[in-house]
Coordinates of C-alpha atoms and ligand atoms in Angstrom, one line a residue:
M2 CA 123.3 82.8 144.5
S3 CA 123.7 83.5 140.8
N4 CA 125.6 86.6 139.9
E5 CA 123.0 89.2 138.9
N6 CA 125.3 90.2 136.0
E7 CA 125.0 86.8 134.5
K8 CA 122.4 87.0 131.8
A9 CA 120.0 84.1 131.5
P10 CA 121.1 82.1 128.4
A11 CA 118.9 83.0 125.4
P12 CA 116.5 80.1 124.7
S13 CA 117.8 78.1 121.9
P14 CA 115.3 78.1 119.0
S15 CA 113.8 74.8 118.3
F16 CA 113.6 74.1 114.5
V17 CA 114.6 71.4 112.1
L18 CA 116.9 72.2 109.1
T19 CA 116.0 69.9 106.2
K20 CA 115.9 69.8 102.4
G21 CA 112.9 71.2 100.5
V22 CA 112.0 71.3 96.8
N23 CA 115.0 70.9 94.4
G24 CA 117.2 70.3 97.5
L25 CA 116.9 73.8 98.8
D26 CA 117.5 74.2 102.5
K27 CA 114.4 74.8 104.5
V28 CA 113.6 75.2 108.2
L29 CA 110.6 73.5 109.8
L30 CA 108.9 75.1 112.8
R31 CA 106.4 73.2 114.9
E32 CA 104.5 74.6 117.8
S33 CA 103.4 72.4 120.7
R34 CA 99.6 72.3 119.7
G35 CA 100.4 71.3 116.2
S36 CA 100.6 74.5 114.1
S37 CA 103.7 74.6 111.8
A38 CA 105.6 76.8 109.4
E39 CA 108.3 76.3 106.8
V40 CA 111.0 78.9 105.8
Y41 CA 113.3 78.5 102.9
L42 CA 116.8 79.9 103.4
Y43 CA 116.5 80.9 99.7
G44 CA 114.8 84.3 100.0
G45 CA 114.4 84.0 103.8
Q46 CA 110.9 83.1 102.6
V47 CA 108.1 81.5 104.6
T48 CA 106.4 79.1 102.2
S49 CA 103.9 77.4 104.5
W50 CA 101.9 78.2 107.7
K51 CA 99.5 75.6 108.9
N52 CA 97.0 75.7 111.8
D53 CA 96.7 73.0 114.4
H54 CA 94.4 71.1 112.1
G55 CA 97.1 71.0 109.4
E56 CA 95.2 73.4 107.1
E57 CA 97.5 75.5 104.9
L58 CA 96.9 79.2 105.4
L59 CA 99.2 80.6 102.8
F60 CA 99.0 80.4 99.1
L61 CA 101.9 78.8 97.2
S62 CA 101.5 78.5 93.4
S63 CA 101.5 75.0 92.0
K64 CA 103.8 76.4 89.4
A65 CA 106.3 78.0 91.9
M66 CA 109.7 77.3 90.5
F67 CA 112.1 76.9 93.5
K68 CA 114.9 77.6 91.0
P69 CA 117.2 80.5 91.9
P70 CA 117.5 83.3 90.8
K71 CA 113.7 83.2 90.3
A72 CA 111.7 84.2 93.4
I73 CA 109.4 81.6 94.9
R74 CA 105.7 82.4 93.9
G75 CA 103.8 82.4 97.1
G76 CA 104.2 82.4 100.9
I77 CA 105.8 85.6 102.2
P78 CA 108.5 87.0 99.9
I79 CA 110.6 89.7 101.5
C80 CA 110.7 92.7 99.2
F81 CA 113.9 94.6 100.1
P82 CA 115.7 97.1 99.7
Q83 CA 113.1 98.2 97.1
F84 CA 109.4 97.6 96.7
G85 CA 108.2 97.1 93.2
S86 CA 110.0 99.1 90.5
L87 CA 110.1 102.2 92.6
G88 CA 113.8 102.6 92.1
T89 CA 116.8 101.4 90.2
L90 CA 116.8 97.7 91.2
D91 CA 114.9 94.8 89.7
S92 CA 111.3 94.6 90.9
H93 CA 111.1 94.0 94.6
G94 CA 114.8 94.3 95.2
F95 CA 117.1 91.3 95.7
A96 CA 116.5 89.9 99.2
R97 CA 114.0 87.3 97.9
N98 CA 116.6 86.1 95.4
R99 CA 119.4 85.6 97.8
F100 CA 120.4 82.7 100.2
W101 CA 120.0 83.8 103.8
T102 CA 121.8 82.1 106.6
I103 CA 120.8 80.9 110.1
D104 CA 121.7 83.7 112.5
N105 CA 123.4 82.2 115.6
D106 CA 124.1 85.6 117.1
P107 CA 120.7 87.3 117.0
S108 CA 121.9 89.7 119.7
P109 CA 119.5 92.6 118.8
F110 CA 116.4 90.4 119.4
S111 CA 114.9 90.6 122.8
T112 CA 114.7 86.9 123.5
N113 CA 111.0 86.1 123.7
T114 CA 111.0 83.0 125.8
L115 CA 107.3 82.5 125.0
N116 CA 108.1 81.3 121.5
K117 CA 110.3 78.2 121.5
A118 CA 109.4 77.6 117.8
F119 CA 111.4 80.2 116.0
V120 CA 114.3 80.7 113.7
D121 CA 116.6 83.7 113.2
L122 CA 117.9 84.4 109.7
I123 CA 120.3 87.0 108.5
L124 CA 121.1 88.5 105.1
K125 CA 124.2 90.7 104.3
P126 CA 125.1 92.1 100.9
S127 CA 127.6 90.2 98.8
E128 CA 130.3 92.1 96.7
E129 CA 127.9 91.7 93.7
D130 CA 125.1 93.2 95.7
M131 CA 127.3 96.1 96.7
K132 CA 127.7 96.9 93.0
I133 CA 124.0 97.3 92.4
W134 CA 123.1 98.8 95.9
P135 CA 126.3 100.2 97.5
H136 CA 125.2 100.0 101.1
S137 CA 126.3 97.7 103.9
F138 CA 123.4 96.3 105.9
E139 CA 122.3 93.4 108.1
Y140 CA 118.7 92.3 107.6
R141 CA 117.8 90.0 110.6
L142 CA 114.5 88.2 110.3
R143 CA 112.9 86.2 113.1
V144 CA 110.1 83.8 112.1
A145 CA 108.2 82.5 115.1
L146 CA 105.1 80.5 115.9
G147 CA 103.2 81.8 118.9
P148 CA 101.4 79.5 121.4
G149 CA 98.1 79.8 119.6
G150 CA 99.7 79.2 116.2
D151 CA 100.1 82.9 115.3
L152 CA 102.9 83.5 112.8
M153 CA 105.2 86.4 113.8
L154 CA 107.8 88.0 111.5
T155 CA 110.2 90.5 113.1
S156 CA 112.4 92.3 110.7
R157 CA 115.4 94.4 111.7
V158 CA 117.6 96.3 109.3
R159 CA 120.8 97.9 110.5
N160 CA 123.1 100.3 108.5
T161 CA 126.5 98.7 109.0
S162 CA 128.3 101.1 106.6
S163 CA 131.7 102.4 107.7
D164 CA 131.7 105.1 105.1
G165 CA 129.5 107.4 107.3
K166 CA 126.8 107.3 104.6
P167 CA 123.0 106.9 105.4
F168 CA 120.8 104.8 103.1
S169 CA 117.1 104.7 102.4
F170 CA 115.0 101.6 101.6
T171 CA 111.4 100.5 101.1
V172 CA 110.3 97.1 102.3
A173 CA 107.2 94.8 102.1
H174 CA 106.3 91.4 103.5
H175 CA 104.5 90.2 100.3
T176 CA 102.1 87.9 102.0
Y177 CA 100.0 85.5 99.8
F178 CA 96.9 84.4 101.8
S179 CA 95.1 81.3 100.8
V180 CA 91.3 82.0 100.3
S181 CA 88.5 79.8 99.3
D182 CA 87.1 82.1 96.7
I183 CA 88.3 85.7 96.0
S184 CA 84.7 86.8 95.2
E185 CA 83.7 85.8 98.7
V186 CA 86.4 87.8 100.5
R187 CA 86.2 91.1 102.3
V188 CA 89.0 93.2 103.7
E189 CA 88.3 95.5 106.7
G190 CA 90.5 98.2 108.0
L191 CA 91.4 100.0 104.8
E192 CA 88.1 101.9 104.3
T193 CA 88.3 105.7 103.6
L194 CA 92.1 105.5 103.4
D195 CA 94.2 107.0 100.6
Y196 CA 95.8 104.6 98.2
L197 CA 98.1 104.7 95.1
D198 CA 96.5 102.8 92.3
F199 CA 99.2 101.0 90.3
L200 CA 96.6 100.2 87.6
Q201 CA 96.0 103.9 87.2
N202 CA 99.6 105.2 86.9
K203 CA 100.1 105.2 90.7
E204 CA 97.6 108.0 91.0
R205 CA 96.3 108.8 94.5
F206 CA 92.7 108.1 95.4
T207 CA 90.6 107.8 98.5
E208 CA 88.9 104.5 99.3
Q209 CA 85.2 104.2 99.7
G210 CA 83.6 103.9 103.1
D211 CA 82.9 100.2 102.9
A212 CA 85.0 97.0 103.3
L213 CA 86.9 96.0 100.2
T214 CA 85.5 93.3 97.9
F215 CA 87.0 91.9 94.7
E216 CA 85.7 91.5 91.2
S217 CA 88.7 92.3 89.1
E218 CA 92.5 92.9 89.2
V219 CA 93.6 95.0 92.1
D220 CA 97.1 96.5 92.7
K221 CA 96.9 99.3 95.3
I222 CA 99.2 100.6 98.0
Y223 CA 97.2 101.9 101.0
V224 CA 99.1 104.5 102.9
S225 CA 99.2 105.3 106.6
T226 CA 97.1 102.2 107.5
P227 CA 96.0 101.1 110.9
T228 CA 97.8 98.5 113.0
K229 CA 95.1 95.9 112.4
I230 CA 93.7 94.7 109.1
A231 CA 91.2 91.8 108.7
I232 CA 90.7 89.5 105.7
I233 CA 87.3 87.7 106.0
D234 CA 86.9 84.5 104.0
H235 CA 83.1 84.0 104.0
E236 CA 83.1 80.4 102.6
K237 CA 85.7 79.1 105.1
K238 CA 84.2 81.2 108.0
R239 CA 87.8 82.2 108.7
T240 CA 89.3 85.6 109.3
F241 CA 93.0 86.4 108.9
V242 CA 94.0 89.2 111.3
L243 CA 97.2 91.2 110.5
L244 CA 98.8 93.2 113.3
K245 CA 101.7 95.3 112.3
D246 CA 104.2 97.8 113.7
G247 CA 106.7 99.9 111.9
L248 CA 105.0 99.0 108.6
P249 CA 102.6 101.9 107.9
D250 CA 101.5 100.9 104.4
A251 CA 99.5 97.9 103.1
V252 CA 99.6 96.6 99.5
V253 CA 96.6 94.8 98.2
W254 CA 97.1 92.7 95.0
N255 CA 95.2 90.1 93.0
P256 CA 96.3 89.6 89.4
W257 CA 92.9 88.3 88.2
D258 CA 92.6 86.2 85.1
K259 CA 94.6 88.1 82.4
K260 CA 97.7 88.8 84.5
A261 CA 97.5 85.3 86.0
K262 CA 97.7 83.8 82.5
A263 CA 100.7 86.1 81.8
L264 CA 102.7 84.8 84.8
A265 CA 104.6 81.5 84.0
D266 CA 104.8 80.6 87.7
F267 CA 101.2 81.1 88.4
G268 CA 98.3 78.8 87.5
D269 CA 95.6 80.4 85.2
D270 CA 92.9 79.9 87.8
E271 CA 94.9 80.4 90.9
Y272 CA 93.9 84.0 91.3
K273 CA 90.6 82.7 92.6
H274 CA 92.3 81.3 95.7
M275 CA 94.7 83.9 96.8
L276 CA 94.9 87.5 98.0
C277 CA 98.1 89.5 98.8
V278 CA 97.8 91.9 101.7
E279 CA 101.3 93.1 102.3
A280 CA 102.5 95.0 105.4
A281 CA 105.0 97.5 104.1
A282 CA 106.9 100.8 104.4
I283 CA 106.8 102.3 100.9
E284 CA 105.3 105.8 100.7
K285 CA 107.9 107.2 103.1
P286 CA 111.2 105.3 102.5
I287 CA 113.1 104.5 105.7
T288 CA 116.5 106.3 106.1
L289 CA 119.1 104.9 108.4
K290 CA 122.4 106.6 109.5
P291 CA 125.4 104.2 110.1
G292 CA 124.7 102.2 113.2
E293 CA 121.0 102.9 113.2
E294 CA 118.4 100.1 113.0
W295 CA 114.8 99.9 111.9
K296 CA 112.4 97.3 113.2
G297 CA 109.2 96.1 111.7
R298 CA 106.8 93.5 113.2
L299 CA 104.0 91.5 111.5
E300 CA 101.8 89.1 113.4
L301 CA 99.3 86.9 111.5
S302 CA 96.5 85.0 113.0
A303 CA 93.6 83.0 111.6
V304 CA 90.5 83.0 113.7
P305 CA 87.0 81.5 113.1
S306 CA 84.5 84.1 112.1
S307 CA 81.0 84.4 110.7
Y308 CA 80.4 86.8 107.8
C309 CA 79.7 90.3 109.0
S310 CA 80.6 93.8 108.3
G311 CA 82.0 96.5 110.6
Q312 CA 83.4 94.0 113.2
L313 CA 87.1 94.6 112.8
D314 CA 88.0 92.3 115.6
P315 CA 86.7 88.9 114.5
R316 CA 87.3 87.5 117.9
K317 CA 84.3 89.6 119.0
V318 CA 82.2 88.5 116.1
L319 CA 78.9 87.1 117.3
Q320 CA 78.9 83.5 116.4
G321 CA 76.3 82.7 113.7
S322 CA 75.3 86.3 113.0
R323 CA 74.4 86.8 109.3
Ligands
TA6_406 O1 102.6 93.6 95.4 C1 102.0 93.8 94.2 C2 103.0 93.8 93.0 O2 103.9 94.8 93.1 C3 102.3 93.7 91.7 O3 102.5 94.9 91.0 C4 102.9 92.4 91.0 O4 104.0 92.8 90.3 C5 103.2 91.6 92.3 O5 103.8 92.5 93.2 C6 104.1 90.4 92.0 O6 105.4 90.8 91.6 P1 106.5 89.7 91.2 O7 107.7 90.4 90.9 O8 106.6 88.8 92.4 O9 105.9 89.0 90.0

């Protein structure tokens, strides 16, 4: 009879640590039915998520540099402890420009035995970091592939300061989705919501009542958004479903042609094949007292769908309806 105090050993994650572009360390995750993901320790950044047919679901620029301290252009950069230029740090903070490490003591994570394919990463501030952002923290990131190939990111930020001081931060999972043609994409779930328009001096507006479509540069933070957002790719008959928790806001960004040309690590025409929809906490920064921890979860899935409006859950979409 086993001692009931003995905890079942946490499942050891199954991943492969290998070398990626320019010899940067990267983790490969593979799920039993064939879906896969890649996570670079540099930036703690997912750079690839493939379905069980080997189709790439995330956008990664052909000009992405993989050269620290430049952030990798594409995948899912982690914007922390500051989103954008809304503060004193460089744009999007520094977490995406740092080397994370494999976390062999992910104690705060409830061990989800369902997912064998996962890796736990951790980022702590260096002395240099403390000079620009004087707060001790631990950012634990679990990247997991679910049984159906869903990609799950669980972020935990703990205030580990011993100076008794709280700190506040904003955060975004800056997800670049791969789409067949931006002019054939709709986003459902953000209709009628308020947003801050970064192309109009961050002024607050209210979104129209219909699903979002795209004909020009867009850079908006939708605030107090629902748990579920759908990105419908008409040409591919594919819908991305974002499920999020602890991340009340959603950033929608496409640079379009002019901005694309101005970005050295972004192909001139690549704007046609990507859309960023970023689960975030921006409007209301998160404040942690010493010892407190914040948790944010993002679950991405890609489901077959036919083009339709008003059906937020593509799984219910009537096949073949026009
Ligand atoms: O998420 C949208 C945004 O804040 C845009 O304003 C644009 O700057 C984009 O992020 C990319 O930022 P980056 O620093 O990665 O070039």
